[in-house]
mmCIF file of C-alpha atoms in Angstrom:
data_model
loop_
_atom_site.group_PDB
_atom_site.id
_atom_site.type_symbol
_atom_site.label_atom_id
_atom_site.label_comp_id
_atom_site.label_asym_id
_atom_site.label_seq_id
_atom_site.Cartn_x
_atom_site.Cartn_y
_atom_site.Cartn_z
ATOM 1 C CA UNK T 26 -14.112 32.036 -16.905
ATOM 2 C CA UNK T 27 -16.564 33.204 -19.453
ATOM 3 C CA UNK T 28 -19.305 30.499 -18.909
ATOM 4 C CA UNK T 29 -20.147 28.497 -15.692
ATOM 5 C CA UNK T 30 -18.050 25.730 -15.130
ATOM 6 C CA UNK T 31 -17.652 24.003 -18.147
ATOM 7 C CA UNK T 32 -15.035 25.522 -20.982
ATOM 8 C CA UNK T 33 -13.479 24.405 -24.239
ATOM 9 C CA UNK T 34 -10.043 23.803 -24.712
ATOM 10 C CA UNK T 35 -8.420 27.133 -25.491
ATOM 11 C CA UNK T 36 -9.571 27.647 -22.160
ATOM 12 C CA UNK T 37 -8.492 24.525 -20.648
ATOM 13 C CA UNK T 38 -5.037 25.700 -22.043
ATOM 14 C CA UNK T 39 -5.210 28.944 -20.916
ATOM 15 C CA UNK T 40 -5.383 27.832 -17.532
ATOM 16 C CA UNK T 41 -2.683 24.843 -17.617
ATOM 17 C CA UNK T 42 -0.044 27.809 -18.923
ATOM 18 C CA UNK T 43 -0.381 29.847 -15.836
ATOM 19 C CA UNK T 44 -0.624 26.373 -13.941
ATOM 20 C CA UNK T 45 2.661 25.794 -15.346
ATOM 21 C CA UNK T 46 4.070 29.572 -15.321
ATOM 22 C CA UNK T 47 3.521 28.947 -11.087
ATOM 23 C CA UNK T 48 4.995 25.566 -11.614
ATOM 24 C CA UNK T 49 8.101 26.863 -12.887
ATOM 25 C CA UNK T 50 8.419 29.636 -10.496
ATOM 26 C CA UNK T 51 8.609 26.670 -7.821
ATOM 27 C CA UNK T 52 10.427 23.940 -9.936
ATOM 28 C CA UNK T 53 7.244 21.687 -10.083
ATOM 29 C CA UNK T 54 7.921 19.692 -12.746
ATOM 30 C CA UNK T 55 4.724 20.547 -14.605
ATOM 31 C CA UNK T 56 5.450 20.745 -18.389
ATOM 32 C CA UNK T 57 3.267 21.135 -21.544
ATOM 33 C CA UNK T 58 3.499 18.459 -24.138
ATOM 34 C CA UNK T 59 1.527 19.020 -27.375
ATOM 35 C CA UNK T 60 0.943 15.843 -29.717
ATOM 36 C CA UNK T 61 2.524 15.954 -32.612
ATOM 37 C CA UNK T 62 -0.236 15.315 -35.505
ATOM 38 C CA UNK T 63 -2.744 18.377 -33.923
ATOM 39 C CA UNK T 64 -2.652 21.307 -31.522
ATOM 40 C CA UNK T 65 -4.312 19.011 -28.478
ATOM 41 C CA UNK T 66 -1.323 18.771 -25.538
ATOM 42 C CA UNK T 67 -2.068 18.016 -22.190
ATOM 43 C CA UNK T 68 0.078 18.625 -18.880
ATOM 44 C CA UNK T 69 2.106 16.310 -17.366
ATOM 45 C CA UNK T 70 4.373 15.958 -14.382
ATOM 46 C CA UNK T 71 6.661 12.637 -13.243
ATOM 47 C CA UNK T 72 7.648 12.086 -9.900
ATOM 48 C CA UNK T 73 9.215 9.852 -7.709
ATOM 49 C CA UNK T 74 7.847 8.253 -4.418
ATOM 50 C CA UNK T 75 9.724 5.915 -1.940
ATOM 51 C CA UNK T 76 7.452 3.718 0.043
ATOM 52 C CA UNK T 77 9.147 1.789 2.428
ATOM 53 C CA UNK T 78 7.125 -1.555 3.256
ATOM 54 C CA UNK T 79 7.511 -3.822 6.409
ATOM 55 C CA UNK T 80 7.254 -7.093 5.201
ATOM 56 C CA UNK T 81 7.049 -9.992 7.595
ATOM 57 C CA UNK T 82 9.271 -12.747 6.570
ATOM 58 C CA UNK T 83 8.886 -16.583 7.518
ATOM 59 C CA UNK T 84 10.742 -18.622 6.197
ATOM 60 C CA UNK T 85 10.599 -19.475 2.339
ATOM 61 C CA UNK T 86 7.492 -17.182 1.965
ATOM 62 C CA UNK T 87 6.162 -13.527 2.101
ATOM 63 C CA UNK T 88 3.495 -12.615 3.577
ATOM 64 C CA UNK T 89 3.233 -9.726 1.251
ATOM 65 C CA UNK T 90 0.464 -10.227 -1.468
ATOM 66 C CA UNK T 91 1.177 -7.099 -4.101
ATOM 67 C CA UNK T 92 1.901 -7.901 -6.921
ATOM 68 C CA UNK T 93 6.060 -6.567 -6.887
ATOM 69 C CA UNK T 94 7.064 -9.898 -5.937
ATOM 70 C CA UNK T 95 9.506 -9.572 -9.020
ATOM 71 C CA UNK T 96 11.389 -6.828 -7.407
ATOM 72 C CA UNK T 97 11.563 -8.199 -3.980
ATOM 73 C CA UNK T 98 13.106 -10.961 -4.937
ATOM 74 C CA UNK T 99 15.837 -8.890 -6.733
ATOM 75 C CA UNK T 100 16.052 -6.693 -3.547
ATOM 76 C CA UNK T 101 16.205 -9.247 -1.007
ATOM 77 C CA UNK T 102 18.423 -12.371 -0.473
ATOM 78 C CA UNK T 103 16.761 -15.779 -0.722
ATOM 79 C CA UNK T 104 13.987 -16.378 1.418
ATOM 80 C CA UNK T 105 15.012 -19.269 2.701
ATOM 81 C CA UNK T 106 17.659 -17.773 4.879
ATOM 82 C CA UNK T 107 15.146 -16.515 7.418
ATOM 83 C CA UNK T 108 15.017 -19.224 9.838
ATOM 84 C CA UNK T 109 12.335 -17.200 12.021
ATOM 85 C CA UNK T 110 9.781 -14.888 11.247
ATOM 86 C CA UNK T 111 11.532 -11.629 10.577
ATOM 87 C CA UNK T 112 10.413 -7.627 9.993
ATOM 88 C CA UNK T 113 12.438 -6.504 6.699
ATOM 89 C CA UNK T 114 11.423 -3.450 5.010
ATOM 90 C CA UNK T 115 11.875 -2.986 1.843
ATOM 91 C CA UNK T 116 12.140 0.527 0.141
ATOM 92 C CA UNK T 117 10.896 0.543 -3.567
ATOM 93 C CA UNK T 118 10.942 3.624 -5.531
ATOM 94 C CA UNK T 119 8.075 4.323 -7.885
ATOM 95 C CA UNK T 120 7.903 6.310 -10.686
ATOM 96 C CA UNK T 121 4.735 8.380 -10.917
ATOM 97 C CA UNK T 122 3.272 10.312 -14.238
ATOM 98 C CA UNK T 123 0.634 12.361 -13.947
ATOM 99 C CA UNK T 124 -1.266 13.909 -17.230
ATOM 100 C CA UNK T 125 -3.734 16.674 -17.102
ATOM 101 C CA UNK T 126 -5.992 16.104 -20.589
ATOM 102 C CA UNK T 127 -8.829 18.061 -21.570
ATOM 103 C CA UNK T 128 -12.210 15.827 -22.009
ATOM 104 C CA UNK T 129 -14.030 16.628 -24.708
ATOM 105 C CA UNK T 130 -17.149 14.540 -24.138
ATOM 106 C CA UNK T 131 -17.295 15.909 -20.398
ATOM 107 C CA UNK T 132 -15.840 19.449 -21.132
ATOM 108 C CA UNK T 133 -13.893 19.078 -18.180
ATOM 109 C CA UNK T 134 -9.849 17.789 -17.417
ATOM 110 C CA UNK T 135 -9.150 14.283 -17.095
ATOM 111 C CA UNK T 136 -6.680 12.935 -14.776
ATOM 112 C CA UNK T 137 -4.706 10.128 -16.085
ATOM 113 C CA UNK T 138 -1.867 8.754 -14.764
ATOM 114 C CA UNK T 139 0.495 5.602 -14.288
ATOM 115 C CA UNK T 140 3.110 4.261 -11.937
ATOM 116 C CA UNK T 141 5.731 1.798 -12.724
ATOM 117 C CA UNK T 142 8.952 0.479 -10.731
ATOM 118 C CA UNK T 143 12.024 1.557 -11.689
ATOM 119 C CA UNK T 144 12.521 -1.185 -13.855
ATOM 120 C CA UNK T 145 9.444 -0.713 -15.402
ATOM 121 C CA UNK T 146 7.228 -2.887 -14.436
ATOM 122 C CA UNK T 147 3.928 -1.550 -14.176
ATOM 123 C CA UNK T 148 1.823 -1.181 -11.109
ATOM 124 C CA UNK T 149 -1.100 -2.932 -10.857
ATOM 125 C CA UNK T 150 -4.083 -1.593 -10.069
ATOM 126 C CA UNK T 151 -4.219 -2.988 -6.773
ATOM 127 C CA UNK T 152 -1.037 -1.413 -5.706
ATOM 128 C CA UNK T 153 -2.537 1.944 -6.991
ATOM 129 C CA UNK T 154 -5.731 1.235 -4.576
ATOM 130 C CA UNK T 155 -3.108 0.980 -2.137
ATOM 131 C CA UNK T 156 -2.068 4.254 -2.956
ATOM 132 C CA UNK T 157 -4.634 6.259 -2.115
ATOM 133 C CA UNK T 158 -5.299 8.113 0.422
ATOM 134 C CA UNK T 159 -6.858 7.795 3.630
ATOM 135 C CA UNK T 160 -9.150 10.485 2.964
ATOM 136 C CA UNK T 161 -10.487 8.926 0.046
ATOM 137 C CA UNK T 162 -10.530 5.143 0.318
ATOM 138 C CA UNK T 163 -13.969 4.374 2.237
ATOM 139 C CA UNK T 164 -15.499 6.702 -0.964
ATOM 140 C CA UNK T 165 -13.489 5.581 -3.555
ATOM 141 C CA UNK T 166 -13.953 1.809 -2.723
ATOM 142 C CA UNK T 167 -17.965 2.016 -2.357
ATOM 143 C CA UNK T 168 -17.249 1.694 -6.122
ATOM 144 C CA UNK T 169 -13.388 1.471 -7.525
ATOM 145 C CA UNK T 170 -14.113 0.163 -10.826
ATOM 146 C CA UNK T 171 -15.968 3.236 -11.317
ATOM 147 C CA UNK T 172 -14.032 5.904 -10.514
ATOM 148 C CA UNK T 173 -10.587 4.546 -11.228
ATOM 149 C CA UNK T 174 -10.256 2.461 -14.356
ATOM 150 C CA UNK T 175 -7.632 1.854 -17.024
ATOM 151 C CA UNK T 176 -8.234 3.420 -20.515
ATOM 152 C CA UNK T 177 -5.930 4.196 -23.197
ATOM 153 C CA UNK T 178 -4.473 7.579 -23.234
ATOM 154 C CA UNK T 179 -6.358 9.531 -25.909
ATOM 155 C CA UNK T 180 -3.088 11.003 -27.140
ATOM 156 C CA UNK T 181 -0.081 8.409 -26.342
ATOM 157 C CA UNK T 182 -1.834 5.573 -27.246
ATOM 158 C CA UNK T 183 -0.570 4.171 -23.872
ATOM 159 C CA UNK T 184 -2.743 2.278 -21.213
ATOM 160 C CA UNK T 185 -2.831 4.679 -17.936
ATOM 161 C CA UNK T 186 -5.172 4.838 -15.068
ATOM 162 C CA UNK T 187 -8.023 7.494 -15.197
ATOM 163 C CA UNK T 188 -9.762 9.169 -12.426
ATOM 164 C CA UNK T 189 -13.257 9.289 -14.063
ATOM 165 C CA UNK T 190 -14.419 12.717 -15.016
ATOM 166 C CA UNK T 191 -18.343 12.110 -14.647
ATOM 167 C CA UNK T 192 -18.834 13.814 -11.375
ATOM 168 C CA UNK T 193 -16.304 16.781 -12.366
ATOM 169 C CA UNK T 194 -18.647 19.804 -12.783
ATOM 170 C CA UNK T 195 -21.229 18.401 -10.230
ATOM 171 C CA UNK T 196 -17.887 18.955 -7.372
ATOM 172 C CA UNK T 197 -16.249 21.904 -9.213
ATOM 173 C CA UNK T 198 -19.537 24.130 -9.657
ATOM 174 C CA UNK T 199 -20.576 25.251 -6.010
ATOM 175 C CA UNK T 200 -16.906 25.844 -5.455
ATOM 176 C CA UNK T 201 -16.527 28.404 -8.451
ATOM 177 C CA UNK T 202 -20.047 29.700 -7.908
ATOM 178 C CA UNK T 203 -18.563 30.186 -4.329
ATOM 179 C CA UNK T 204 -15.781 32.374 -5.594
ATOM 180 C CA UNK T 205 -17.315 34.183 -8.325
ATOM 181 C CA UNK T 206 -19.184 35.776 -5.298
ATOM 182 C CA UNK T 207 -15.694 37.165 -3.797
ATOM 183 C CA UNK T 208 -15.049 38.402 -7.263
ATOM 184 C CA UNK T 209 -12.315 35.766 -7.650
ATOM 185 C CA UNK T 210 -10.225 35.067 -10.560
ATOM 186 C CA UNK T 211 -9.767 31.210 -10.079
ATOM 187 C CA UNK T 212 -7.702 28.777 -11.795
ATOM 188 C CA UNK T 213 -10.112 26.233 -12.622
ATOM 189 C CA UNK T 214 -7.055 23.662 -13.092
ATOM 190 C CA UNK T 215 -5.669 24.308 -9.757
ATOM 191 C CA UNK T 216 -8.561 24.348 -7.712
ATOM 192 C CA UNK T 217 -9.806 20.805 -9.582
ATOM 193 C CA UNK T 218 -6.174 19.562 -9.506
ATOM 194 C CA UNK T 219 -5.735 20.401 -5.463
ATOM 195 C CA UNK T 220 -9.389 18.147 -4.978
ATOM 196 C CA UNK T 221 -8.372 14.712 -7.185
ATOM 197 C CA UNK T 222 -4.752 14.688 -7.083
ATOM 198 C CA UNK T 223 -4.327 13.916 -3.414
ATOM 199 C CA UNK T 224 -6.433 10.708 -4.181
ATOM 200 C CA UNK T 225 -3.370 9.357 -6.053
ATOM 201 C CA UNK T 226 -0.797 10.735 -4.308
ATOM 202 C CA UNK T 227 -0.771 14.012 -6.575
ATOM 203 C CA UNK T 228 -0.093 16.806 -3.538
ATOM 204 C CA UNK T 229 0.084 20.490 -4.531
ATOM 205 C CA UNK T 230 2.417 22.790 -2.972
ATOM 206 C CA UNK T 231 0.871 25.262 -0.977
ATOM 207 C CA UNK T 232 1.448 28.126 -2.817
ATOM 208 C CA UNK T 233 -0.822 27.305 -5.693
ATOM 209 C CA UNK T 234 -3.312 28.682 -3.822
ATOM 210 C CA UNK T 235 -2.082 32.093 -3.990
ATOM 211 C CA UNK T 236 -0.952 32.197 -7.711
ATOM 212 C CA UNK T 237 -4.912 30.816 -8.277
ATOM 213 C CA UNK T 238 -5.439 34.446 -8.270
ATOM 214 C CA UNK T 239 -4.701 37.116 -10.926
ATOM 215 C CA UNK T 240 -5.047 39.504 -8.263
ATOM 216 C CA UNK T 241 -3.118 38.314 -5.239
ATOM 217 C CA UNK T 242 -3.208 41.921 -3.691
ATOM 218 C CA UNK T 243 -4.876 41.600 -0.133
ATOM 219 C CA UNK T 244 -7.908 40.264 -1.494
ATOM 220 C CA UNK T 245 -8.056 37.473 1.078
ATOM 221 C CA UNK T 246 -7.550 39.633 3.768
ATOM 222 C CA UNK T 247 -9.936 40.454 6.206
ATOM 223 C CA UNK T 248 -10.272 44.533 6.585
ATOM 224 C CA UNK T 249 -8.936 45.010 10.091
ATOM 225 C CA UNK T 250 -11.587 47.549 11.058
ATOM 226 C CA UNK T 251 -14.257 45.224 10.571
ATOM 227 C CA UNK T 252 -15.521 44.182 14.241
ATOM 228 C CA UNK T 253 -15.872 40.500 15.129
ATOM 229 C CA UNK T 254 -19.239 39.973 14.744
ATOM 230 C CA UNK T 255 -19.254 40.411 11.409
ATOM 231 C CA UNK T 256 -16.878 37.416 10.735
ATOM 232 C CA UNK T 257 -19.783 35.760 10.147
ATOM 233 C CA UNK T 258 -21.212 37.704 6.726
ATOM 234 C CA UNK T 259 -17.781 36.815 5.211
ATOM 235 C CA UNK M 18 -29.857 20.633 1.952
ATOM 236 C CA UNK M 19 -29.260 24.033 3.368
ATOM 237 C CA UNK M 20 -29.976 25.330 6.887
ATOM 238 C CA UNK M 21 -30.638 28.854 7.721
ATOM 239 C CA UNK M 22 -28.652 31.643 5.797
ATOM 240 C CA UNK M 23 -25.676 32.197 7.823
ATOM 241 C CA UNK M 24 -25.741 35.618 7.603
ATOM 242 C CA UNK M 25 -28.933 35.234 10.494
ATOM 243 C CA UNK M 26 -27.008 33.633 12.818
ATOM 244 C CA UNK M 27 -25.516 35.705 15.673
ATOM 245 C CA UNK M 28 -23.055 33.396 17.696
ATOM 246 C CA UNK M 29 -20.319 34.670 19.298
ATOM 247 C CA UNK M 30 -17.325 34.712 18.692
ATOM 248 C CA UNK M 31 -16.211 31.831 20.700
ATOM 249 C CA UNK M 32 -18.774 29.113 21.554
ATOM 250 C CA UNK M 33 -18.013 26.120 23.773
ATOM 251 C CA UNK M 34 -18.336 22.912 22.022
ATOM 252 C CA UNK M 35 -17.356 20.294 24.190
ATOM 253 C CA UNK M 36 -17.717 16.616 23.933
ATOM 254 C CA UNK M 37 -16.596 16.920 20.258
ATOM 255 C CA UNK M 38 -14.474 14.081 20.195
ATOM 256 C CA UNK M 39 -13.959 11.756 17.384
ATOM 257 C CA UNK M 40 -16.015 8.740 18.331
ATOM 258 C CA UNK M 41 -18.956 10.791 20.074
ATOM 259 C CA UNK M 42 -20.452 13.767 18.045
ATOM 260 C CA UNK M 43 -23.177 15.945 19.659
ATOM 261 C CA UNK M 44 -25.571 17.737 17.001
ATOM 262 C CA UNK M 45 -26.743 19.457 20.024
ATOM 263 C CA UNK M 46 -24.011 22.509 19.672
ATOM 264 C CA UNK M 47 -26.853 24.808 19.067
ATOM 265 C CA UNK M 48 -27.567 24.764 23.022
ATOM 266 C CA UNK M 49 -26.739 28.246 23.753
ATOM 267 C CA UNK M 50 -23.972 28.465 26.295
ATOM 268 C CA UNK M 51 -22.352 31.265 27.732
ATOM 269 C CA UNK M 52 -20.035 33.172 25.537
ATOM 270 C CA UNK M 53 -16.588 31.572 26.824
ATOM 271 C CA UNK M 54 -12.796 32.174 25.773
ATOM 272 C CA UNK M 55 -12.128 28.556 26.175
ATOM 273 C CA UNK M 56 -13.118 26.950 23.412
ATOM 274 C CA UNK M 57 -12.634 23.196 23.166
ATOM 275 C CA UNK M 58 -11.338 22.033 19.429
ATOM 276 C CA UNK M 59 -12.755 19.320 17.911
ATOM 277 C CA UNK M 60 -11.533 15.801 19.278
ATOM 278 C CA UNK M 61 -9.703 16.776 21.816
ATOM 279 C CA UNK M 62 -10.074 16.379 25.553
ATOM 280 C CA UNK M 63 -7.786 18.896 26.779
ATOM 281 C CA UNK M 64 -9.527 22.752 27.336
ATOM 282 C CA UNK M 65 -8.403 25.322 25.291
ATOM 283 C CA UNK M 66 -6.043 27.925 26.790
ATOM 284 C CA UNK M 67 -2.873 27.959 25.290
ATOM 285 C CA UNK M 68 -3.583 29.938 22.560
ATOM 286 C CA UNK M 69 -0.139 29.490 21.021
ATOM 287 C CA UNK M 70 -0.575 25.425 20.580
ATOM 288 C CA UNK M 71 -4.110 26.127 18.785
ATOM 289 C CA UNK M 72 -5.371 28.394 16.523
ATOM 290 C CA UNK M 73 -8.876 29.753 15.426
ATOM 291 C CA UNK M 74 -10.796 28.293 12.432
ATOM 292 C CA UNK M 75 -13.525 29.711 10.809
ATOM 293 C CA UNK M 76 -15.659 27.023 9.207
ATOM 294 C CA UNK M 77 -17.680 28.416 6.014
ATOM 295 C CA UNK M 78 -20.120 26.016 4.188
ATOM 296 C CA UNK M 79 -20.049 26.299 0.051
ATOM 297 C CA UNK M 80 -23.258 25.175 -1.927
ATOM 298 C CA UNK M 81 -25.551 23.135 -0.651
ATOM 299 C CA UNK M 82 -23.965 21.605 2.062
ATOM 300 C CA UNK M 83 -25.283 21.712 5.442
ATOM 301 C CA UNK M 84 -24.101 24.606 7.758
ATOM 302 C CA UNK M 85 -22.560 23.817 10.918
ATOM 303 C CA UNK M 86 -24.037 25.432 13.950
ATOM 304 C CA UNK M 87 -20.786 26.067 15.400
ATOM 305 C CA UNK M 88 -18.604 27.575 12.789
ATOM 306 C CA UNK M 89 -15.965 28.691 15.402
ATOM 307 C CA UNK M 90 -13.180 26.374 16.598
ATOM 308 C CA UNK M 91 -9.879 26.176 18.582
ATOM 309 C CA UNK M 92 -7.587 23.724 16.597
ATOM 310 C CA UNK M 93 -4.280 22.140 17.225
ATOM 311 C CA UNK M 94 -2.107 23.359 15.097
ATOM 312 C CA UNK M 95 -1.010 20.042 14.254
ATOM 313 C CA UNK M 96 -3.908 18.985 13.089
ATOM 314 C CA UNK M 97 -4.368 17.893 9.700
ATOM 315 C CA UNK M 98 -6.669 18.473 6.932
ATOM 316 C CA UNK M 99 -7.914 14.769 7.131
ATOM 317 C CA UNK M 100 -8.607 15.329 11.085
ATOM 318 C CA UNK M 101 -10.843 18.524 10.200
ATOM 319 C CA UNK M 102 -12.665 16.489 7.298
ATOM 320 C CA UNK M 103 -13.584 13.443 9.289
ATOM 321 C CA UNK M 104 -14.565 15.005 12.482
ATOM 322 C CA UNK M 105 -16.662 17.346 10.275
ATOM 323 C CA UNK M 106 -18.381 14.446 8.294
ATOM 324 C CA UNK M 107 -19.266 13.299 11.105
ATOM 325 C CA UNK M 108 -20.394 16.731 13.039
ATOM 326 C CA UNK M 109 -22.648 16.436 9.630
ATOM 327 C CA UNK M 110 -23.219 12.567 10.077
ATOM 328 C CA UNK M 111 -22.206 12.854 6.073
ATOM 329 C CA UNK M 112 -22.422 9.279 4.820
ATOM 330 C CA UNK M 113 -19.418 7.198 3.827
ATOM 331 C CA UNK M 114 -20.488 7.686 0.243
ATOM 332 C CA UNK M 115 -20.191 11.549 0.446
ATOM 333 C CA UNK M 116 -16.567 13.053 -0.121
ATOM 334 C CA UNK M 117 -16.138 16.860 1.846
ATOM 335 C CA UNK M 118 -13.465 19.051 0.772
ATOM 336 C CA UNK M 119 -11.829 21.667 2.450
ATOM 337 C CA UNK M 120 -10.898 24.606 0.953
ATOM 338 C CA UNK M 121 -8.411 27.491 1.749
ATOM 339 C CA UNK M 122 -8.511 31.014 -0.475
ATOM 340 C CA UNK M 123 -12.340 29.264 -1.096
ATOM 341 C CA UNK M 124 -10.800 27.060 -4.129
ATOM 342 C CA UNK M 125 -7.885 25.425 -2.957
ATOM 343 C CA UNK M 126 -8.120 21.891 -1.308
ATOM 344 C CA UNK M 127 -5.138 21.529 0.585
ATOM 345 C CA UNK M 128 -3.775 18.032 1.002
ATOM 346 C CA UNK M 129 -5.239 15.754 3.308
ATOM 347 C CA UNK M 130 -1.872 15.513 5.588
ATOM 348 C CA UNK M 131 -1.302 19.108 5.559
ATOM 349 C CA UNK M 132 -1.577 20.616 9.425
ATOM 350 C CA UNK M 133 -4.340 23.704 10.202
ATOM 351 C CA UNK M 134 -0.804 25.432 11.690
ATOM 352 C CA UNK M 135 1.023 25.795 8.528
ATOM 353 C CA UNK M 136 -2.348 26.627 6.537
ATOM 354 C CA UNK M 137 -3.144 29.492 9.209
ATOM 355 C CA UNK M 138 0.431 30.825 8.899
ATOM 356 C CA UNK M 139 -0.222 30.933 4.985
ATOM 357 C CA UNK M 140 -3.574 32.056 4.770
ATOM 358 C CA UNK M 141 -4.584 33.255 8.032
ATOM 359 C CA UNK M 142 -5.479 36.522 8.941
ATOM 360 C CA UNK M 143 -6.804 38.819 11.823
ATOM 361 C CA UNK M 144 -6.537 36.087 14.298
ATOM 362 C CA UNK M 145 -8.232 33.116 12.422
ATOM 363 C CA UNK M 146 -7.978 30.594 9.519
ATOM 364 C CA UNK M 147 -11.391 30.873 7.305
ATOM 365 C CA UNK M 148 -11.759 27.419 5.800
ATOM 366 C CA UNK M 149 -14.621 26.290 3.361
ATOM 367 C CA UNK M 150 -16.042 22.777 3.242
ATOM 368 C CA UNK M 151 -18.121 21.127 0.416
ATOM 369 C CA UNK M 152 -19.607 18.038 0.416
ATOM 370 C CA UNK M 153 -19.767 16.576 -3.050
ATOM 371 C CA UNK M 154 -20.185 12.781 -4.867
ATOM 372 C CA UNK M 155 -16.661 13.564 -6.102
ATOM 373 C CA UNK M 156 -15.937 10.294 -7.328
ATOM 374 C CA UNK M 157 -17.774 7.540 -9.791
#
C-alpha cells in the first residue's frame, strides 16, 4: 500500500482481484461486478443461511414478534390446531448478498448488504439486528441507527443495509501500521472484511489469512533457534 | 493508553494466573509468582496439565491498546474467539462501548465462533498461537 491507510480505487480494485483470485481457489462465491455506464464495480457474494427458530405456539397466536409472520403462516398449518402451548421450529432459509463498494467520500470500502426470504420478502431491519453477532451486539446497539442504516446502493439503485464506514481507518490503521512493522504485504480488503463481516453474519474462511500475504513463505514462522525468552520482542 | 514497551518486560515463559474466571477478573496478575508449568487459562477452574486439551497463546497488543501483564496463557482448545475477546475486555475492564479484535497473521480477525484449537493448528508455531488484540470504536 503506497500511502497509510487510506487508497483510491485502482487500489481498492487491486486488492478485491486477489480477494477474489483466493476466493476462487476455495469456491467462495466472491465475484466482481462492474456497472455498466463507468468503470466503478464493487464485489459481491450471495449466500444462503438456515436459521431454525423455536417458536412457542398457543393456541391461535405466536409468540414470535419478527416480522416473517407472512412465511410462517405459509410454513405452518393453522394456528388454531394447537390446543396447548407447543415448541415448533421453524427452519427459514435466507438469502444473504453481500457487496464490497469503494467509498469515495471516506476513501475506504463500504459494506452493504441485504437479506430477503426466499420468496423475497425483505428482511427487516430488526431481523438483521437479530442477526448479529454476539460479539458485536452490546457495541453495535449503544447506537444501531448509527452504524447500521439503510441507504441506496450507490450503483444498483437498490435499498441495502450499510455498515457505516466513519470509523473505518480509525480501526484499520494500528492494524496495518502493526504489520508494516513485520514487513507485511497485507490485503487491506481481507483484513477489513475478516473485522465487519462477522457482524452480519459475513464469516471468512480461514485461509484468507494466509493468501493476505504476497509472500506466504515462512514469514510467520517463528525461527526455531530463537530461545524462549525472546518470545516476547516478537 | 499504552503501558510499558513490552519489549522491557521479562516474564517467564509460563506465569500462573489463577482466579481468571469470567465473572471475577484480577488486574493483580503482575504479582510475581513463581515461574510454574501449570498455567491456569482464562475462565477456567480446572489446572492446567494436560497439555494436549490446551494449547499456548501468546497475547500481543497492536496500537494503543493497553498491554496485558500476562501475555502467556493455557487455552482450551475449544475455546472460541468470542471467549478470548470477552474475558480479555474484561482482563482490560474495556467498556461496553469499545469493540477488541483479535487478530491471527497480525491482520486477520478470525470469526468470533472460531475455536483457539483449529487457529493454533493453522497458524501456530514452535509450541504457541501468537494472537494480536486491538481495541477500536469500530462501529458508528
Amino acid at each position: 500500500m503506497e500511502e497509510d491507510e487510506f487508497f483510491g480505487e485502482e487500489t481498492f480494485q487491486h486488492y478485491c482481484a486477489e480477494f477474489i483470485k483466493h476466493s476462487q481457489k476455495i469456491g467462495d462465491g466472491w465475484e466482481w461486478r462492474t456497472s455498466k455506464d463507468c468503470s466503478d464495480g464493487y464485489m459481491c457474494k450471495t449466500q444462503f443461511q438456515i436459521k431454525n427458530r423455536t417458536a412457542v405456539s398457543h393456541r391461535g397466536t405466536s409468540a414470535r414478534v419478527q416480522t416473517c409472520l407472512p412465511m410462517e403462516e405459509a410454513l405452518e398449518p393453522p394456528l388454531d390446531d394447537f390446543e396447548v402451548t407447543e415448541t415448533t421450529t421453524a427452519t427459514e432459509v435466507i438469502k444473504y448478498e453481500y457487496h464490497v463498494l469503494y467509498s469515495c467520500s471516506y476513501q475506504v470500502p463500504v459494506l452493504y448488504f441485504r437479506a430477503s426470504f426466499l420468496d423475497g420478502s425483505p428482511l427487516a431491519l430488526k431481523d438483521i439486528w437479530e442477526g448479529v453477532h454476539e460479539c458485536y451486539k452490546t457495541r453495535l446497539l449503544h447506537g444501531p441507527w448509527d452504524t447500521i442504516t439503510q441507504q441506496e446502493h450507490p450503483i444498483l439503485g437498490q435499498p441495502f443495509f450499510v455498515l457505516h464506514p466513519c470509523k473505518t481507518n480509525e480501526f484499520m490503521t494500528p492494524v496495518l501500521k502493526n504489520s508494516q512493522k513485520f514487513n507485511r504485504n497485507v490485503n487491506y480488503i481481507t483484513s477489513w472484511l475478516s473485522m465487519v463481516g462477522p457482524a452480519v453474519g459475513l464469516n471468512l474462511p480461514l485461509s484468507y489469512a494466509r493468501a493476505a500475504f504476497q509472500d506466504e513463505g515462512n514469514v510467520d514462522r517463528q525461527d526455531s533457534s530463537i530461545e524462549p525468552k525472546s518470545l516476547e520482542e516478537l | 493508553m499504552a503501558e510499558e514497551p513490552e519489549s522491557a518486560l521479562q516474564l517467564p515463559p509460563s506465569i500462573a494466573a489463577e482466579g481468571e474466571g469470567p465473572t471475577e477478573v484480577s488486574p493483580e496478575t503482575a504479582t510475581p509468582e513463581p515461574p510454574s508449568s501449570a498455567a491456569v487459562s482464562p475462565g477456567t477452574e480446572e489446572p492446567a496439565g494436560d497439555t494436549k486439551k490446551k494449547i499456548d497463546i501468546l497475547l500481543k497488543a497492536v496500537g494503543d491498546t493497553p498491554i496485558m501483564k500476562t501475555k502467556k496463557w493455557a487455552v482450551e482448545r475449544t475455546r472460541t474467539i468470542q471467549g478470548l475477546i470477552d474475558f480479555i475486555k474484561k482482563f482490560l475492564k474495556l467498556v461496553a462501548s469499545e469493540q477488541l479484535f483479535i487478530y491471527v497473521n497480525q491482520s486477520f480477525a478470525p470469526s468470533p465462533d472460531q475455536e483457539v484449537g483449529t487457529l493454533y493448528e493453522c497458524f501456530g508455531s514452535d509450541g504457541k498461537l501468537v494472537l494480536h488484540y486491538c481495541k477500536s470504536q469500530a462501529w458508528g
